Amino acid sequence: MIKIDKKEDGFYQFILKSDNGSVLLKSVSFSTENELDNTIKDIKALKNTNGKFFERRTNTDGKFLVELKNSTGKIIGSSGLYSSEAGMENGILNISNSIDLGII
């Protein structure tokens, strides 16, 4: 499920959640709703790209996270933190499935 929020500062953000309600991905902030809509369209174009737009990262505490980049390489969203690499890979799979199924 994807939720679009207009934040108190007037910026827009989307949040992708799993079926059980956990957050899979939070977008960066967008200054206009049109910019957010165009980014979501760009994400839909990533369908069936085998995860090449995911950047796997580790923070200073050794936790794992994923950043989703658009076709130009700009970071458009980040996952929450995972305690294991396997958990992160499962998160990537869930995000990819959401893209492939057209949930985003």
Tab-separated table of N, CA and C in Angstrom:
chain	number	residue	atom	x	y	z
A	1	MET	N	0.851	-1.170	0.000
A	1	MET	CA	0.000	0.000	0.000
A	1	MET	C	0.900	1.238	0.000
A	2	ILE	N	0.509	2.213	-0.761
A	2	ILE	CA	1.258	3.462	-0.798
A	2	ILE	C	0.389	4.573	-0.216
A	3	LYS	N	1.008	5.383	0.615
A	3	LYS	CA	0.304	6.493	1.249
A	3	LYS	C	1.043	7.778	0.881
A	4	ILE	N	0.283	8.769	0.479
A	4	ILE	CA	0.867	10.064	0.134
A	4	ILE	C	0.473	11.060	1.212
A	5	ASP	N	1.475	11.740	1.748
A	5	ASP	CA	1.264	12.705	2.828
A	5	ASP	C	1.698	14.094	2.396
A	6	LYS	N	0.941	15.082	2.835
A	6	LYS	CA	1.401	16.459	2.750
A	6	LYS	C	1.830	16.820	4.159
A	7	LYS	N	3.114	17.071	4.319
A	7	LYS	CA	3.675	17.322	5.640
A	7	LYS	C	3.381	18.757	6.084
A	8	GLU	N	3.605	19.002	7.363
A	8	GLU	CA	3.317	20.328	7.937
A	8	GLU	C	4.093	21.444	7.249
A	9	ASP	N	5.276	21.122	6.728
A	9	ASP	CA	6.092	22.148	6.073
A	9	ASP	C	5.659	22.404	4.626
A	10	GLY	N	4.583	21.712	4.188
A	10	GLY	CA	4.057	21.915	2.848
A	10	GLY	C	4.652	20.989	1.801
A	11	PHE	N	5.629	20.195	2.188
A	11	PHE	CA	6.243	19.257	1.256
A	11	PHE	C	5.441	17.959	1.223
A	12	TYR	N	5.642	17.193	0.155
A	12	TYR	CA	4.938	15.931	-0.044
A	12	TYR	C	5.904	14.764	0.111
A	13	GLN	N	5.360	13.630	0.535
A	13	GLN	CA	6.154	12.425	0.711
A	13	GLN	C	5.256	11.217	0.506
A	14	PHE	N	5.823	10.144	-0.047
A	14	PHE	CA	5.061	8.901	-0.092
A	14	PHE	C	5.720	7.885	0.827
A	15	ILE	N	4.897	7.012	1.350
A	15	ILE	CA	5.358	5.939	2.220
A	15	ILE	C	4.780	4.639	1.671
A	16	LEU	N	5.660	3.681	1.422
A	16	LEU	CA	5.249	2.365	0.949
A	16	LEU	C	5.231	1.419	2.142
A	17	LYS	N	4.070	0.799	2.366
A	17	LYS	CA	3.923	-0.123	3.497
A	17	LYS	C	3.623	-1.530	2.999
A	18	SER	N	4.032	-2.506	3.797
A	18	SER	CA	3.727	-3.903	3.494
A	18	SER	C	2.280	-4.191	3.870
A	19	ASP	N	1.830	-5.387	3.544
A	19	ASP	CA	0.461	-5.784	3.880
A	19	ASP	C	0.202	-5.754	5.380
A	20	ASN	N	1.244	-6.000	6.185
A	20	ASN	CA	1.053	-5.998	7.640
A	20	ASN	C	1.244	-4.609	8.250
A	21	GLY	N	1.484	-3.595	7.400
A	21	GLY	CA	1.552	-2.224	7.879
A	21	GLY	C	2.942	-1.710	8.197
A	22	SER	N	3.970	-2.537	8.052
A	22	SER	CA	5.317	-2.042	8.333
A	22	SER	C	5.818	-1.214	7.149
A	23	VAL	N	6.616	-0.212	7.455
A	23	VAL	CA	7.120	0.703	6.436
A	23	VAL	C	8.259	0.034	5.670
A	24	LEU	N	8.108	-0.056	4.363
A	24	LEU	CA	9.156	-0.610	3.507
A	24	LEU	C	10.074	0.483	2.974
A	25	LEU	N	9.492	1.649	2.677
A	25	LEU	CA	10.254	2.716	2.037
A	25	LEU	C	9.579	4.049	2.304
A	26	LYS	N	10.381	5.054	2.644
A	26	LYS	CA	9.904	6.430	2.763
A	26	LYS	C	10.633	7.254	1.724
A	27	SER	N	9.881	8.072	1.017
A	27	SER	CA	10.503	8.900	-0.009
A	27	SER	C	11.178	10.116	0.606
A	28	VAL	N	11.982	10.753	-0.211
A	28	VAL	CA	12.495	12.070	0.136
A	28	VAL	C	11.311	13.034	0.053
A	29	SER	N	11.507	14.259	0.467
A	29	SER	CA	10.443	15.268	0.382
A	29	SER	C	10.420	15.897	-0.999
A	30	PHE	N	9.212	16.182	-1.459
A	30	PHE	CA	9.009	16.822	-2.754
A	30	PHE	C	8.293	18.136	-2.529
A	31	SER	N	8.728	19.173	-3.254
A	31	SER	CA	8.157	20.499	-3.025
A	31	SER	C	6.764	20.649	-3.615
A	32	THR	N	6.448	19.853	-4.624
A	32	THR	CA	5.119	19.946	-5.234
A	32	THR	C	4.527	18.550	-5.400
A	33	GLU	N	3.227	18.512	-5.483
A	33	GLU	CA	2.537	17.241	-5.708
A	33	GLU	C	2.871	16.704	-7.102
A	34	ASN	N	3.061	17.594	-8.053
A	34	ASN	CA	3.425	17.191	-9.409
A	34	ASN	C	4.790	16.490	-9.426
A	35	GLU	N	5.744	17.009	-8.668
A	35	GLU	CA	7.067	16.395	-8.575
A	35	GLU	C	6.957	14.988	-7.977
A	36	LEU	N	6.128	14.845	-6.953
A	36	LEU	CA	5.897	13.527	-6.344
A	36	LEU	C	5.262	12.583	-7.355
A	37	ASP	N	4.238	13.038	-8.062
A	37	ASP	CA	3.559	12.208	-9.064
A	37	ASP	C	4.522	11.754	-10.162
A	38	ASN	N	5.376	12.658	-10.622
A	38	ASN	CA	6.352	12.305	-11.655
A	38	ASN	C	7.348	11.269	-11.146
A	39	THR	N	7.720	11.367	-9.881
A	39	THR	CA	8.642	10.397	-9.294
A	39	THR	C	7.987	9.029	-9.198
A	40	ILE	N	6.725	8.998	-8.809
A	40	ILE	CA	6.008	7.721	-8.739
A	40	ILE	C	5.914	7.105	-10.135
A	41	LYS	N	5.683	7.915	-11.156
A	41	LYS	CA	5.670	7.407	-12.532
A	41	LYS	C	7.036	6.846	-12.906
A	42	ASP	N	8.093	7.524	-12.468
A	42	ASP	CA	9.449	7.057	-12.740
A	42	ASP	C	9.706	5.708	-12.055
A	43	ILE	N	9.189	5.551	-10.846
A	43	ILE	CA	9.347	4.276	-10.134
A	43	ILE	C	8.630	3.165	-10.883
A	44	LYS	N	7.450	3.453	-11.377
A	44	LYS	CA	6.702	2.438	-12.136
A	44	LYS	C	7.489	1.974	-13.358
A	45	ALA	N	8.295	2.859	-13.922
A	45	ALA	CA	9.111	2.505	-15.082
A	45	ALA	C	10.258	1.565	-14.703
A	46	LEU	N	10.532	1.417	-13.404
A	46	LEU	CA	11.601	0.529	-12.945
A	46	LEU	C	11.154	-0.927	-12.879
A	47	LYS	N	9.904	-1.180	-13.236
A	47	LYS	CA	9.352	-2.529	-13.182
A	47	LYS	C	10.240	-3.511	-13.936
A	48	ASN	N	10.463	-4.660	-13.322
A	48	ASN	CA	11.242	-5.758	-13.917
A	48	ASN	C	12.686	-5.373	-14.234
A	49	THR	N	13.295	-4.524	-13.431
A	49	THR	CA	14.697	-4.145	-13.649
A	49	THR	C	15.637	-4.919	-12.732
A	50	ASN	N	15.107	-5.927	-12.050
A	50	ASN	CA	15.912	-6.807	-11.198
A	50	ASN	C	16.709	-6.067	-10.129
A	51	GLY	N	16.127	-5.021	-9.582
A	51	GLY	CA	16.718	-4.354	-8.432
A	51	GLY	C	17.947	-3.517	-8.706
A	52	LYS	N	18.208	-3.175	-9.953
A	52	LYS	CA	19.434	-2.429	-10.229
A	52	LYS	C	19.382	-0.991	-9.714
A	53	PHE	N	18.240	-0.523	-9.283
A	53	PHE	CA	18.123	0.837	-8.763
A	53	PHE	C	18.153	0.883	-7.236
A	54	PHE	N	18.489	-0.240	-6.606
A	54	PHE	CA	18.630	-0.299	-5.151
A	54	PHE	C	20.097	-0.204	-4.780
A	55	GLU	N	20.393	0.653	-3.819
A	55	GLU	CA	21.749	0.724	-3.297
A	55	GLU	C	21.727	0.204	-1.868
A	56	ARG	N	22.469	-0.836	-1.637
A	56	ARG	CA	22.554	-1.436	-0.310
A	56	ARG	C	23.614	-0.698	0.489
A	57	ARG	N	23.265	-0.382	1.730
A	57	ARG	CA	24.175	0.402	2.576
A	57	ARG	C	24.210	-0.173	3.984
A	58	THR	N	25.237	0.194	4.712
A	58	THR	CA	25.362	-0.144	6.122
A	58	THR	C	25.658	1.153	6.866
A	59	ASN	N	24.933	1.395	7.971
A	59	ASN	CA	25.194	2.625	8.723
A	59	ASN	C	26.337	2.397	9.714
A	60	THR	N	26.670	3.422	10.476
A	60	THR	CA	27.804	3.345	11.392
A	60	THR	C	27.575	2.364	12.538
A	61	ASP	N	26.326	2.003	12.801
A	61	ASP	CA	26.014	1.033	13.851
A	61	ASP	C	25.958	-0.398	13.317
A	62	GLY	N	26.276	-0.587	12.037
A	62	GLY	CA	26.254	-1.915	11.443
A	62	GLY	C	24.880	-2.380	11.005
A	63	LYS	N	23.908	-1.487	11.003
A	63	LYS	CA	22.560	-1.815	10.520
A	63	LYS	C	22.515	-1.635	9.006
A	64	PHE	N	21.634	-2.375	8.374
A	64	PHE	CA	21.515	-2.367	6.924
A	64	PHE	C	20.321	-1.521	6.496
A	65	LEU	N	20.462	-0.872	5.341
A	65	LEU	CA	19.360	-0.112	4.773
A	65	LEU	C	19.493	-0.098	3.259
A	66	VAL	N	18.425	0.300	2.610
A	66	VAL	CA	18.368	0.339	1.158
A	66	VAL	C	17.935	1.728	0.731
A	67	GLU	N	18.575	2.232	-0.309
A	67	GLU	CA	18.137	3.475	-0.923
A	67	GLU	C	17.684	3.150	-2.336
A	68	LEU	N	16.552	3.707	-2.708
A	68	LEU	CA	16.024	3.537	-4.058
A	68	LEU	C	16.383	4.776	-4.860
A	69	LYS	N	16.970	4.541	-6.034
A	69	LYS	CA	17.357	5.643	-6.900
A	69	LYS	C	16.488	5.620	-8.157
A	70	ASN	N	16.274	6.803	-8.717
A	70	ASN	CA	15.520	6.860	-9.972
A	70	ASN	C	16.461	6.578	-11.138
A	71	SER	N	15.964	6.691	-12.333
A	71	SER	CA	16.744	6.342	-13.523
A	71	SER	C	17.935	7.271	-13.751
A	72	THR	N	17.938	8.437	-13.109
A	72	THR	CA	19.075	9.357	-13.235
A	72	THR	C	20.065	9.215	-12.087
A	73	GLY	N	19.785	8.319	-11.135
A	73	GLY	CA	20.700	8.083	-10.021
A	73	GLY	C	20.414	8.889	-8.770
A	74	LYS	N	19.356	9.686	-8.790
A	74	LYS	CA	18.992	10.493	-7.620
A	74	LYS	C	18.273	9.616	-6.600
A	75	ILE	N	18.653	9.742	-5.325
A	75	ILE	CA	17.982	8.990	-4.264
A	75	ILE	C	16.563	9.537	-4.107
A	76	ILE	N	15.589	8.622	-4.167
A	76	ILE	CA	14.192	9.047	-4.044
A	76	ILE	C	13.503	8.429	-2.836
A	77	GLY	N	14.177	7.495	-2.169
A	77	GLY	CA	13.578	6.891	-0.988
A	77	GLY	C	14.565	6.008	-0.249
A	78	SER	N	14.274	5.793	1.025
A	78	SER	CA	15.122	4.954	1.869
A	78	SER	C	14.263	4.024	2.704
A	79	SER	N	14.813	2.861	2.959
A	79	SER	CA	14.124	1.904	3.823
A	79	SER	C	14.399	2.248	5.278
A	80	GLY	N	13.759	1.505	6.144
A	80	GLY	CA	14.122	1.549	7.549
A	80	GLY	C	15.397	0.747	7.739
A	81	LEU	N	15.809	0.605	8.977
A	81	LEU	CA	17.024	-0.144	9.273
A	81	LEU	C	16.707	-1.614	9.489
A	82	TYR	N	17.585	-2.457	9.007
A	82	TYR	CA	17.475	-3.903	9.177
A	82	TYR	C	18.652	-4.380	10.018
A	83	SER	N	18.405	-5.356	10.869
A	83	SER	CA	19.472	-5.879	11.721
A	83	SER	C	20.336	-6.910	11.008
A	84	SER	N	19.853	-7.411	9.865
A	84	SER	CA	20.627	-8.419	9.139
A	84	SER	C	20.587	-8.134	7.646
A	85	GLU	N	21.585	-8.659	6.966
A	85	GLU	CA	21.624	-8.513	5.523
A	85	GLU	C	20.471	-9.274	4.873
A	86	ALA	N	20.129	-10.424	5.443
A	86	ALA	CA	19.003	-11.208	4.919
A	86	ALA	C	17.698	-10.428	5.041
A	87	GLY	N	17.513	-9.733	6.145
A	87	GLY	CA	16.322	-8.907	6.327
A	87	GLY	C	16.261	-7.796	5.296
A	88	MET	N	17.409	-7.184	5.023
A	88	MET	CA	17.471	-6.129	4.005
A	88	MET	C	17.113	-6.692	2.629
A	89	GLU	N	17.654	-7.852	2.302
A	89	GLU	CA	17.360	-8.457	0.997
A	89	GLU	C	15.872	-8.797	0.879
A	90	ASN	N	15.274	-9.223	1.977
A	90	ASN	CA	13.834	-9.485	1.985
A	90	ASN	C	13.060	-8.185	1.776
A	91	GLY	N	13.527	-7.106	2.382
A	91	GLY	CA	12.904	-5.801	2.185
A	91	GLY	C	12.967	-5.367	0.731
A	92	ILE	N	14.124	-5.577	0.093
A	92	ILE	CA	14.280	-5.254	-1.329
A	92	ILE	C	13.291	-6.063	-2.160
A	93	LEU	N	13.163	-7.336	-1.826
A	93	LEU	CA	12.220	-8.197	-2.540
A	93	LEU	C	10.789	-7.676	-2.403
A	94	ASN	N	10.420	-7.264	-1.190
A	94	ASN	CA	9.073	-6.734	-0.961
A	94	ASN	C	8.836	-5.437	-1.733
A	95	ILE	N	9.844	-4.562	-1.748
A	95	ILE	CA	9.704	-3.301	-2.495
A	95	ILE	C	9.606	-3.603	-3.987
A	96	SER	N	10.475	-4.490	-4.474
A	96	SER	CA	10.449	-4.860	-5.896
A	96	SER	C	9.107	-5.463	-6.287
A	97	ASN	N	8.577	-6.332	-5.430
A	97	ASN	CA	7.268	-6.935	-5.705
A	97	ASN	C	6.190	-5.861	-5.767
A	98	SER	N	6.261	-4.868	-4.891
A	98	SER	CA	5.285	-3.779	-4.899
A	98	SER	C	5.349	-3.001	-6.205
A	99	ILE	N	6.577	-2.774	-6.699
A	99	ILE	CA	6.742	-2.082	-7.976
A	99	ILE	C	6.192	-2.946	-9.107
A	100	ASP	N	6.597	-4.222	-9.112
A	100	ASP	CA	6.180	-5.126	-10.195
A	100	ASP	C	4.671	-5.352	-10.230
A	101	LEU	N	4.036	-5.334	-9.048
A	101	LEU	CA	2.590	-5.533	-8.984
A	101	LEU	C	1.797	-4.252	-9.236
A	102	GLY	N	2.512	-3.149	-9.391
A	102	GLY	CA	1.830	-1.884	-9.657
A	102	GLY	C	1.240	-1.213	-8.428
A	103	ILE	N	1.699	-1.629	-7.229
A	103	ILE	CA	1.203	-1.008	-5.996
A	103	ILE	C	1.706	0.417	-5.899
A	104	ILE	N	2.908	0.638	-6.399
A	104	ILE	CA	3.439	1.996	-6.459
A	104	ILE	C	2.976	2.591	-7.761
